[in-house]
Short mmCIF file of C-alpha atoms and ligand atoms in Angstrom, two decimals:
data_model
loop_
_atom_site.label_atom_id
_atom_site.label_comp_id
_atom_site.label_asym_id
_atom_site.label_seq_id
_atom_site.Cartn_x
_atom_site.Cartn_y
_atom_site.Cartn_z
CA MET A 9 -29.88 36.64 -3.03
CA ALA A 10 -26.94 37.76 -4.97
CA HIS A 11 -23.72 37.92 -4.55
CA ALA A 12 -20.56 40.06 -5.93
CA THR A 13 -18.82 38.00 -8.54
CA ALA A 14 -16.60 38.47 -10.98
CA LEU A 15 -15.56 36.85 -14.24
CA ILE A 16 -11.93 37.46 -14.86
CA PHE A 17 -11.09 37.51 -18.62
CA HIS A 18 -9.24 38.75 -20.73
CA ASP A 19 -9.09 39.27 -24.97
CA ILE A 20 -5.52 36.85 -24.80
CA TYR A 21 -8.40 34.09 -23.78
CA ARG A 22 -10.19 34.49 -27.47
CA GLY A 23 -6.90 33.39 -28.95
CA ARG A 24 -4.24 30.78 -29.75
CA GLY A 25 -4.83 27.91 -26.22
CA PHE A 26 -2.24 25.87 -24.40
CA SER A 27 -3.71 22.72 -25.61
CA PRO A 28 -2.87 21.28 -29.33
CA LEU A 29 -7.15 21.15 -29.73
CA GLN A 30 -7.52 23.79 -31.74
CA THR A 31 -11.27 22.95 -31.76
CA SER A 32 -10.87 23.48 -28.36
CA TRP A 33 -9.14 27.06 -28.59
CA ASN A 34 -12.99 28.64 -28.91
CA ARG A 35 -14.43 27.87 -25.77
CA TYR A 36 -14.00 31.01 -23.84
CA SER A 37 -15.08 33.18 -26.46
CA LEU A 38 -18.17 30.69 -26.16
CA GLY A 39 -18.36 31.09 -22.38
CA TYR A 40 -18.28 34.16 -22.69
CA ASP A 41 -20.93 35.14 -25.39
CA LEU A 42 -23.26 32.51 -24.47
CA MET A 43 -22.80 34.32 -20.55
CA ALA A 44 -23.25 37.43 -21.85
CA SER A 45 -26.71 36.79 -24.62
CA LEU A 46 -28.61 35.51 -20.70
CA GLY A 47 -27.74 38.93 -18.99
CA LEU A 48 -25.61 37.50 -16.30
CA PHE A 49 -23.39 40.64 -17.36
CA ASP A 50 -26.22 44.05 -17.05
CA ASN A 51 -27.53 41.80 -13.54
CA GLY A 52 -24.42 41.92 -11.32
CA VAL A 53 -21.66 39.86 -12.51
CA ALA A 54 -18.33 42.06 -12.90
CA VAL A 55 -16.18 41.65 -15.10
CA LEU A 56 -12.26 41.86 -14.49
CA ARG A 57 -9.51 41.80 -17.18
CA PRO A 58 -6.01 40.61 -15.65
CA THR A 59 -2.59 41.61 -15.72
CA PRO A 60 0.32 39.26 -16.65
CA ALA A 61 1.70 37.86 -13.45
CA THR A 62 5.05 39.49 -12.81
CA GLU A 63 8.57 37.11 -12.53
CA ALA A 64 7.80 37.34 -8.52
CA GLU A 65 4.98 35.75 -8.36
CA LEU A 66 6.13 32.75 -10.85
CA ARG A 67 8.83 31.95 -8.85
CA LEU A 68 6.45 31.65 -5.70
CA ALA A 69 5.63 28.04 -7.30
CA HIS A 70 8.63 27.67 -10.47
CA THR A 71 12.92 28.04 -11.20
CA PRO A 72 14.20 30.22 -12.57
CA GLU A 73 15.94 28.29 -14.61
CA TYR A 74 11.96 27.04 -15.57
CA ILE A 75 11.15 30.19 -16.09
CA ALA A 76 13.39 31.26 -18.69
CA GLU A 77 12.95 27.98 -20.39
CA VAL A 78 9.58 29.17 -21.64
CA ARG A 79 10.71 32.58 -21.97
CA GLN A 80 12.92 31.15 -24.72
CA ALA A 81 10.81 28.79 -25.72
CA ASP A 82 8.48 31.60 -26.75
CA SER A 83 11.15 33.46 -28.59
CA ARG A 84 12.14 29.90 -30.61
CA GLY A 85 8.20 30.39 -31.92
CA GLU A 86 7.69 25.83 -31.63
CA GLY A 87 8.51 23.00 -30.31
CA PHE A 88 6.65 21.87 -27.04
CA LEU A 89 7.26 23.18 -23.78
CA ASP A 90 7.54 19.34 -22.23
CA ARG A 91 7.82 15.52 -23.95
CA ARG A 92 4.84 15.77 -26.58
CA ASP A 93 1.52 17.83 -24.77
CA THR A 94 1.92 21.28 -24.94
CA PRO A 95 3.79 23.33 -27.53
CA ALA A 96 5.21 26.24 -27.21
CA TRP A 97 4.44 29.34 -29.56
CA ARG A 98 5.63 33.28 -30.18
CA GLY A 99 3.16 34.49 -27.58
CA VAL A 100 2.55 31.59 -25.50
CA PHE A 101 4.97 33.54 -22.12
CA GLU A 102 1.96 36.52 -22.07
CA ARG A 103 -1.25 33.53 -22.65
CA ALA A 104 0.50 31.81 -19.70
CA THR A 105 1.30 34.22 -17.58
CA THR A 106 -1.75 36.18 -17.49
CA ALA A 107 -3.50 32.97 -17.00
CA VAL A 108 -2.09 33.27 -13.64
CA GLY A 109 -2.51 37.14 -13.31
CA GLY A 110 -6.39 36.53 -13.64
CA THR A 111 -6.01 33.79 -10.69
CA LEU A 112 -3.97 35.99 -8.51
CA LEU A 113 -6.99 39.38 -9.84
CA ALA A 114 -8.81 36.91 -8.29
CA ALA A 115 -8.09 36.16 -5.44
CA HIS A 116 -6.95 39.34 -4.12
CA SER A 117 -10.75 40.35 -5.10
CA ILE A 118 -12.16 37.96 -3.35
CA MET A 119 -9.95 39.16 0.02
CA ALA A 120 -10.60 42.08 -0.58
CA GLY A 121 -14.04 41.90 -0.10
CA ASP A 122 -14.39 43.49 -3.88
CA MET A 123 -15.65 40.15 -4.62
CA THR A 124 -17.61 36.88 -3.13
CA HIS A 125 -16.95 34.36 -5.83
CA ALA A 126 -14.92 34.35 -8.84
CA PHE A 127 -14.27 32.18 -12.05
CA ASN A 128 -10.92 32.61 -14.15
CA PRO A 129 -11.80 30.14 -17.51
CA ALA A 130 -8.40 30.28 -18.43
CA GLY A 131 -6.75 28.79 -14.83
CA GLY A 132 -6.98 26.00 -12.89
CA LEU A 133 -3.70 24.60 -14.43
CA HIS A 134 -2.92 21.62 -11.84
CA HIS A 135 -0.46 19.76 -13.86
CA ALA A 136 1.68 22.67 -14.16
CA GLN A 137 5.49 21.67 -11.99
CA ALA A 138 7.97 23.67 -10.24
CA ASP A 139 10.45 22.70 -13.49
CA ARG A 140 7.99 21.78 -16.18
CA ALA A 141 5.41 21.88 -18.08
CA SER A 142 2.62 19.27 -18.09
CA GLY A 143 -1.02 18.20 -20.20
CA PHE A 144 -1.48 21.70 -21.69
CA CYS A 145 -0.30 23.36 -18.05
CA ILE A 146 2.39 25.21 -18.18
CA PHE A 147 2.23 28.00 -14.43
CA ASN A 148 0.70 26.58 -11.59
CA ASP A 149 -2.00 29.71 -10.84
CA LEU A 150 -3.76 27.35 -8.18
CA VAL A 151 -0.26 26.67 -6.68
CA ILE A 152 0.66 30.74 -7.14
CA ALA A 153 -2.63 31.71 -5.33
CA THR A 154 -1.96 29.83 -2.58
CA ARG A 155 1.44 31.19 -1.53
CA VAL A 156 -0.09 34.78 -2.09
CA LEU A 157 -3.23 33.76 0.00
CA GLN A 158 -0.08 31.86 2.90
CA ARG A 159 1.66 35.03 2.64
CA ASP A 160 -0.28 38.09 2.40
CA PHE A 161 -3.16 37.50 3.85
CA GLY A 162 -1.75 35.21 6.45
CA LEU A 163 -3.85 32.15 5.48
CA THR A 164 -3.55 29.03 7.06
CA ARG A 165 -5.98 26.99 5.71
CA ILE A 166 -6.46 26.61 2.02
CA ALA A 167 -8.46 24.35 0.54
CA THR A 168 -8.48 22.80 -3.16
CA ILE A 169 -10.89 20.48 -4.57
CA ASP A 170 -10.47 19.82 -7.94
CA ILE A 171 -12.75 17.61 -10.40
CA ASP A 172 -11.21 17.68 -13.25
CA GLY A 173 -11.46 14.15 -14.80
CA HIS A 174 -7.82 14.40 -14.58
CA HIS A 175 -5.63 13.59 -11.39
CA GLY A 176 -4.68 17.07 -9.74
CA ASP A 177 -0.45 15.86 -9.46
CA GLY A 178 1.01 19.32 -10.11
CA VAL A 179 -0.77 20.67 -7.49
CA GLN A 180 -0.44 17.24 -5.41
CA ALA A 181 2.72 18.05 -5.42
CA LEU A 182 4.17 21.41 -5.25
CA LEU A 183 1.95 21.23 -1.31
CA TYR A 184 2.98 17.46 -1.31
CA ASP A 185 4.69 17.80 2.56
CA GLU A 186 2.32 20.88 3.70
CA PRO A 187 -1.31 20.70 5.56
CA VAL A 188 -2.98 22.57 3.03
CA LEU A 189 -6.26 20.37 1.70
CA LYS A 190 -5.97 19.11 -1.69
CA ILE A 191 -9.22 16.93 -2.54
CA SER A 192 -8.95 15.58 -6.11
CA PHE A 193 -12.54 13.19 -7.53
CA HIS A 194 -10.83 12.04 -10.97
CA GLN A 195 -10.75 9.12 -13.70
CA TYR A 196 -8.16 6.32 -12.72
CA ASP A 197 -7.02 3.38 -13.60
CA GLY A 198 -2.71 3.65 -13.28
CA ARG A 199 -2.62 4.21 -16.94
CA PHE A 200 -4.65 7.37 -17.40
CA TYR A 201 -3.31 9.84 -17.84
CA PRO A 202 -1.30 11.66 -15.27
CA GLY A 203 -1.11 8.22 -14.21
CA THR A 204 -1.02 9.27 -10.66
CA GLY A 205 -3.53 9.70 -7.94
CA ALA A 206 -3.75 6.76 -6.01
CA VAL A 207 -5.99 6.70 -3.24
CA ASP A 208 -2.29 5.70 -0.77
CA GLU A 209 -0.55 9.36 -2.17
CA LEU A 210 -1.59 11.08 1.29
CA GLY A 211 0.95 13.93 1.13
CA THR A 212 4.19 13.69 3.06
CA SER A 213 5.65 14.93 6.65
CA ALA A 214 3.30 17.98 7.91
CA GLY A 215 0.90 17.48 4.86
CA HIS A 216 0.34 13.42 5.27
CA GLY A 217 -3.41 13.20 5.42
CA TYR A 218 -3.90 16.65 4.10
CA SER A 219 -3.91 14.93 -0.47
CA VAL A 220 -7.06 13.59 -0.71
CA ASN A 221 -7.86 11.20 -3.87
CA VAL A 222 -10.84 9.29 -5.16
CA PRO A 223 -9.26 7.19 -8.04
CA LEU A 224 -12.52 6.40 -10.57
CA PRO A 225 -13.42 3.69 -12.54
CA ARG A 226 -14.91 5.19 -16.41
CA ARG A 227 -18.22 5.81 -17.01
CA VAL A 228 -19.35 6.50 -13.45
CA GLY A 229 -22.37 8.47 -14.10
CA ASP A 230 -23.81 11.21 -11.58
CA ALA A 231 -25.47 9.65 -9.18
CA SER A 232 -22.01 7.50 -7.34
CA TYR A 233 -20.53 11.07 -8.40
CA LEU A 234 -22.68 12.65 -6.36
CA ALA A 235 -22.62 9.95 -3.30
CA ALA A 236 -18.85 9.99 -3.64
CA PHE A 237 -18.32 13.82 -3.80
CA ASP A 238 -21.33 13.97 -0.68
CA ALA A 239 -19.56 11.68 1.87
CA LEU A 240 -16.09 13.45 1.44
CA VAL A 241 -16.04 16.84 0.94
CA PRO A 242 -18.31 18.11 3.22
CA PRO A 243 -17.32 16.84 6.20
CA LEU A 244 -13.40 16.92 5.01
CA LEU A 245 -14.43 20.49 4.44
CA TYR A 246 -15.77 20.75 8.36
CA SER A 247 -13.58 19.73 10.12
CA TYR A 248 -10.95 21.33 8.07
CA ARG A 249 -12.75 24.44 8.50
CA PRO A 250 -11.33 26.38 5.18
CA GLN A 251 -10.62 30.48 5.03
CA PHE A 252 -10.17 30.07 1.45
CA ILE A 253 -12.11 27.28 -1.01
CA LEU A 254 -10.21 26.99 -4.84
CA VAL A 255 -11.92 24.60 -7.11
CA GLN A 256 -10.12 23.69 -10.17
CA PHE A 257 -13.63 22.91 -12.19
CA GLY A 258 -13.01 21.07 -15.27
CA VAL A 259 -15.32 19.73 -16.85
CA ASP A 260 -13.18 17.45 -19.33
CA ALA A 261 -15.61 14.22 -16.84
CA HIS A 262 -18.48 15.09 -19.10
CA VAL A 263 -20.14 13.07 -20.48
CA SER A 264 -19.76 14.38 -24.03
CA ASP A 265 -15.74 14.87 -23.47
CA PRO A 266 -13.77 13.73 -25.92
CA LEU A 267 -10.52 12.84 -23.11
CA VAL A 268 -12.08 11.22 -20.40
CA GLY A 269 -15.12 8.88 -19.75
CA LEU A 270 -16.17 9.83 -16.76
CA TRP A 271 -19.99 10.38 -17.85
CA LEU A 272 -21.29 13.21 -16.06
CA THR A 273 -24.10 16.09 -16.72
CA THR A 274 -24.47 19.54 -16.54
CA ALA A 275 -27.21 18.81 -13.64
CA ALA A 276 -24.73 17.07 -12.29
CA TYR A 277 -21.95 20.48 -12.08
CA GLN A 278 -24.82 22.30 -11.19
CA ARG A 279 -25.61 19.60 -7.88
CA LEU A 280 -21.43 20.20 -7.61
CA VAL A 281 -21.46 24.34 -8.00
CA GLU A 282 -24.35 24.81 -5.86
CA ARG A 283 -22.57 22.22 -2.58
CA LEU A 284 -19.11 23.93 -3.08
CA HIS A 285 -21.26 27.74 -2.67
CA GLU A 286 -23.31 26.24 0.30
CA LEU A 287 -19.65 24.77 2.17
CA ALA A 288 -18.25 28.21 1.57
CA HIS A 289 -20.95 30.26 2.64
CA ASP A 290 -21.71 28.05 5.98
CA LEU A 291 -16.77 27.26 6.49
CA CYS A 292 -15.19 31.30 5.34
CA ASP A 293 -17.80 33.70 4.92
CA GLY A 294 -18.56 32.89 0.78
CA ARG A 295 -14.35 33.44 -0.24
CA LEU A 296 -15.08 30.69 -3.18
CA LEU A 297 -12.17 31.01 -6.54
CA PHE A 298 -13.51 28.57 -9.79
CA LEU A 299 -10.68 28.08 -11.83
CA GLY A 300 -11.22 26.70 -15.46
CA GLY A 301 -9.33 23.41 -15.69
CA GLY A 302 -10.25 21.27 -19.20
CA GLY A 303 -12.48 20.79 -20.86
CA TYR A 304 -12.70 19.99 -24.33
CA ASN A 305 -16.28 20.12 -26.09
CA PRO A 306 -16.27 23.80 -26.77
CA PRO A 307 -20.18 24.35 -27.02
CA THR A 308 -20.20 22.05 -23.48
CA VAL A 309 -17.98 23.62 -21.79
CA ALA A 310 -19.97 27.33 -22.48
CA ARG A 311 -23.00 25.89 -21.16
CA CYS A 312 -21.13 24.20 -18.12
CA TRP A 313 -19.12 27.57 -17.09
CA ALA A 314 -23.05 29.73 -17.73
CA ILE A 315 -24.21 27.36 -15.52
CA LEU A 316 -21.88 27.80 -12.72
CA VAL A 317 -21.41 31.98 -12.90
CA ALA A 318 -25.22 31.59 -13.41
CA THR A 319 -25.96 29.26 -10.00
CA LEU A 320 -22.77 31.85 -8.08
CA SER A 321 -24.35 34.87 -9.13
CA GLY A 322 -27.66 34.61 -8.78
CA ALA A 323 -27.50 37.04 -11.74
CA LEU A 324 -29.98 35.46 -14.10
CA PRO A 325 -32.54 37.29 -15.57
CA THR A 326 -35.81 36.45 -14.96
CA ALA A 327 -37.09 36.73 -19.07
CA SER A 328 -33.62 34.11 -20.06
CA ARG A 329 -34.84 31.30 -17.74
CA ASP A 330 -35.78 29.13 -20.76
CA GLN A 331 -32.33 29.83 -22.36
CA TYR A 332 -30.83 28.77 -19.45
CA ALA A 333 -33.36 25.53 -19.03
CA ALA A 334 -31.76 24.99 -22.66
CA LEU A 335 -28.33 24.98 -21.06
CA PHE A 336 -29.03 21.31 -19.33
CA ASP A 337 -28.76 17.94 -21.07
CA GLN A 338 -31.55 16.70 -22.13
CA GLU A 339 -30.70 12.99 -21.74
CA THR A 340 -28.36 11.21 -18.90
CA PRO A 341 -26.47 8.42 -18.82
CA THR A 342 -27.49 4.93 -17.06
CA GLU A 343 -25.11 3.53 -15.11
CA ALA A 344 -23.54 0.28 -14.38
CA GLU A 345 -24.27 -0.89 -11.05
CA VAL A 346 -20.83 -2.62 -11.37
CA THR A 347 -19.40 0.65 -11.41
CA ALA A 348 -21.42 2.02 -8.34
CA GLU A 349 -20.34 -0.42 -6.81
CA GLN A 350 -17.05 0.07 -7.98
CA VAL A 351 -17.53 3.68 -6.36
CA ARG A 352 -18.47 3.34 -3.08
CA ALA A 353 -15.42 1.21 -2.44
CA VAL A 354 -13.07 3.17 -3.34
CA VAL A 355 -14.72 5.60 -1.10
CA ALA A 356 -15.01 3.39 1.99
CA GLU A 357 -11.58 2.86 0.87
CA VAL A 358 -10.63 7.00 1.11
CA GLN A 359 -12.83 7.16 4.21
CA SER A 360 -10.57 4.36 6.67
CA ARG A 361 -7.11 6.04 5.36
CA LEU A 362 -8.89 9.00 6.25
CA LEU A 363 -10.27 8.03 9.70
CA ALA A 364 -6.56 6.49 10.37
CA VAL A 365 -4.38 9.35 9.75
CA GLY A 366 -6.98 11.19 12.01
CA TRP A 367 -9.48 13.37 10.38
CA ARG A 368 -13.00 12.91 11.60
CA ILE A 369 -15.31 12.06 9.61
CA PRO A 370 -19.26 10.39 9.40
CA SER A 371 -19.48 6.80 7.91
CA TRP A 372 -21.20 7.22 4.77
CA ARG A 373 -24.33 4.86 3.78
CA PRO A 374 -25.11 4.12 0.26
CA ALA A 375 -28.63 4.93 -1.08
CA PRO A 376 -30.15 0.99 -1.55
CA PRO A 377 -29.84 0.00 -4.85
CA PRO A 378 -32.96 0.74 -7.64
CA SER A 379 -35.23 -2.50 -7.80
CA PRO A 380 -38.35 -3.13 -9.60
CA ASN A 381 -39.70 -3.45 -5.87
CA ASN A 382 -37.68 -0.79 -4.44
CA PRO A 383 -37.53 2.37 -6.63
CA GLY A 384 -34.99 4.18 -4.54
CA HIS A 385 -36.26 7.54 -4.68
CA VAL A 386 -39.82 8.11 -4.13
CA GLY A 387 -41.11 11.26 -3.95
ZN1 ZN B 430 -22.77 33.50 -2.41
ZN1 ZN B 431 -8.44 16.65 -17.20
#
């Protein structure tokens, strides 16, 4: 069945991006063109063009001083917005506010019932803090959208699922003391950027137990990642009963990404989208908003985004089936059993902390490891 799905897109997305990695700036153009070539836009996916977020909207998450600093850096046209990750340039303010405006347009379209699902590839700027830029993120569209959903629509149960390879530290920090469910899966060793996202970061006061961190070792691969996701996300969402689900769909956990080493494939991304899609329809009338986040290998990013939009919308023309099948990785990296054991231990630790703060979640039973005599999965 086809579900009304919007791609949020503005020509400004085709230009310079926030990272200094110039080779990653064309991911928006590649993604858009790939979706167009699959026929998604002729078959029901609406393309909506955002306007920049207003100063008042930015202030829902950021200090007036910081907003003024970004404006000044824009007119200066050089230097960095943080220590040395996120460059300033002439036009960066409009680019950053348009990214936020895209996420707000998506949220409004879903709440108005015009769209069931939406994807803003320029959103997902989860590292941005109240008073500073960080990690290629200037304004935190996830938090601003959360504020708009609370204030303008009266929502009290909003869930953010963050599958970017990096911890969603800005979202966590800005909503740390609120009962807004934040689940982040990320590579973690205590040093890997941004350095936060340990299991004991659970939130404070009314937010205690609503920051859920799943810190993963390198080279996790599809099977362990998906097992961890299924062990935690569906039970938490069924307990929380969200009214709206935001997904930070950073695809830098893909095996080809130059910055992250989690080793997921396109098949895992499709499974994650299918699972989140089912959960959104089960729990909140399908209200599901995907945001682009990280991803630094543009052809791979474009493939993951096309898989996302085709899966969500059901808008893939029959004639494009072969072209769609070609979007998937041909090889799956093999994961080491030691990594699988580490992931099971992380999940068990997350679960025990969730149970201790009062979540009702069923216990997780890992599938038996495959062996020559026990292939694990038959048929
Ligand atoms: Zn749907
Ligand atoms: Zn990332």
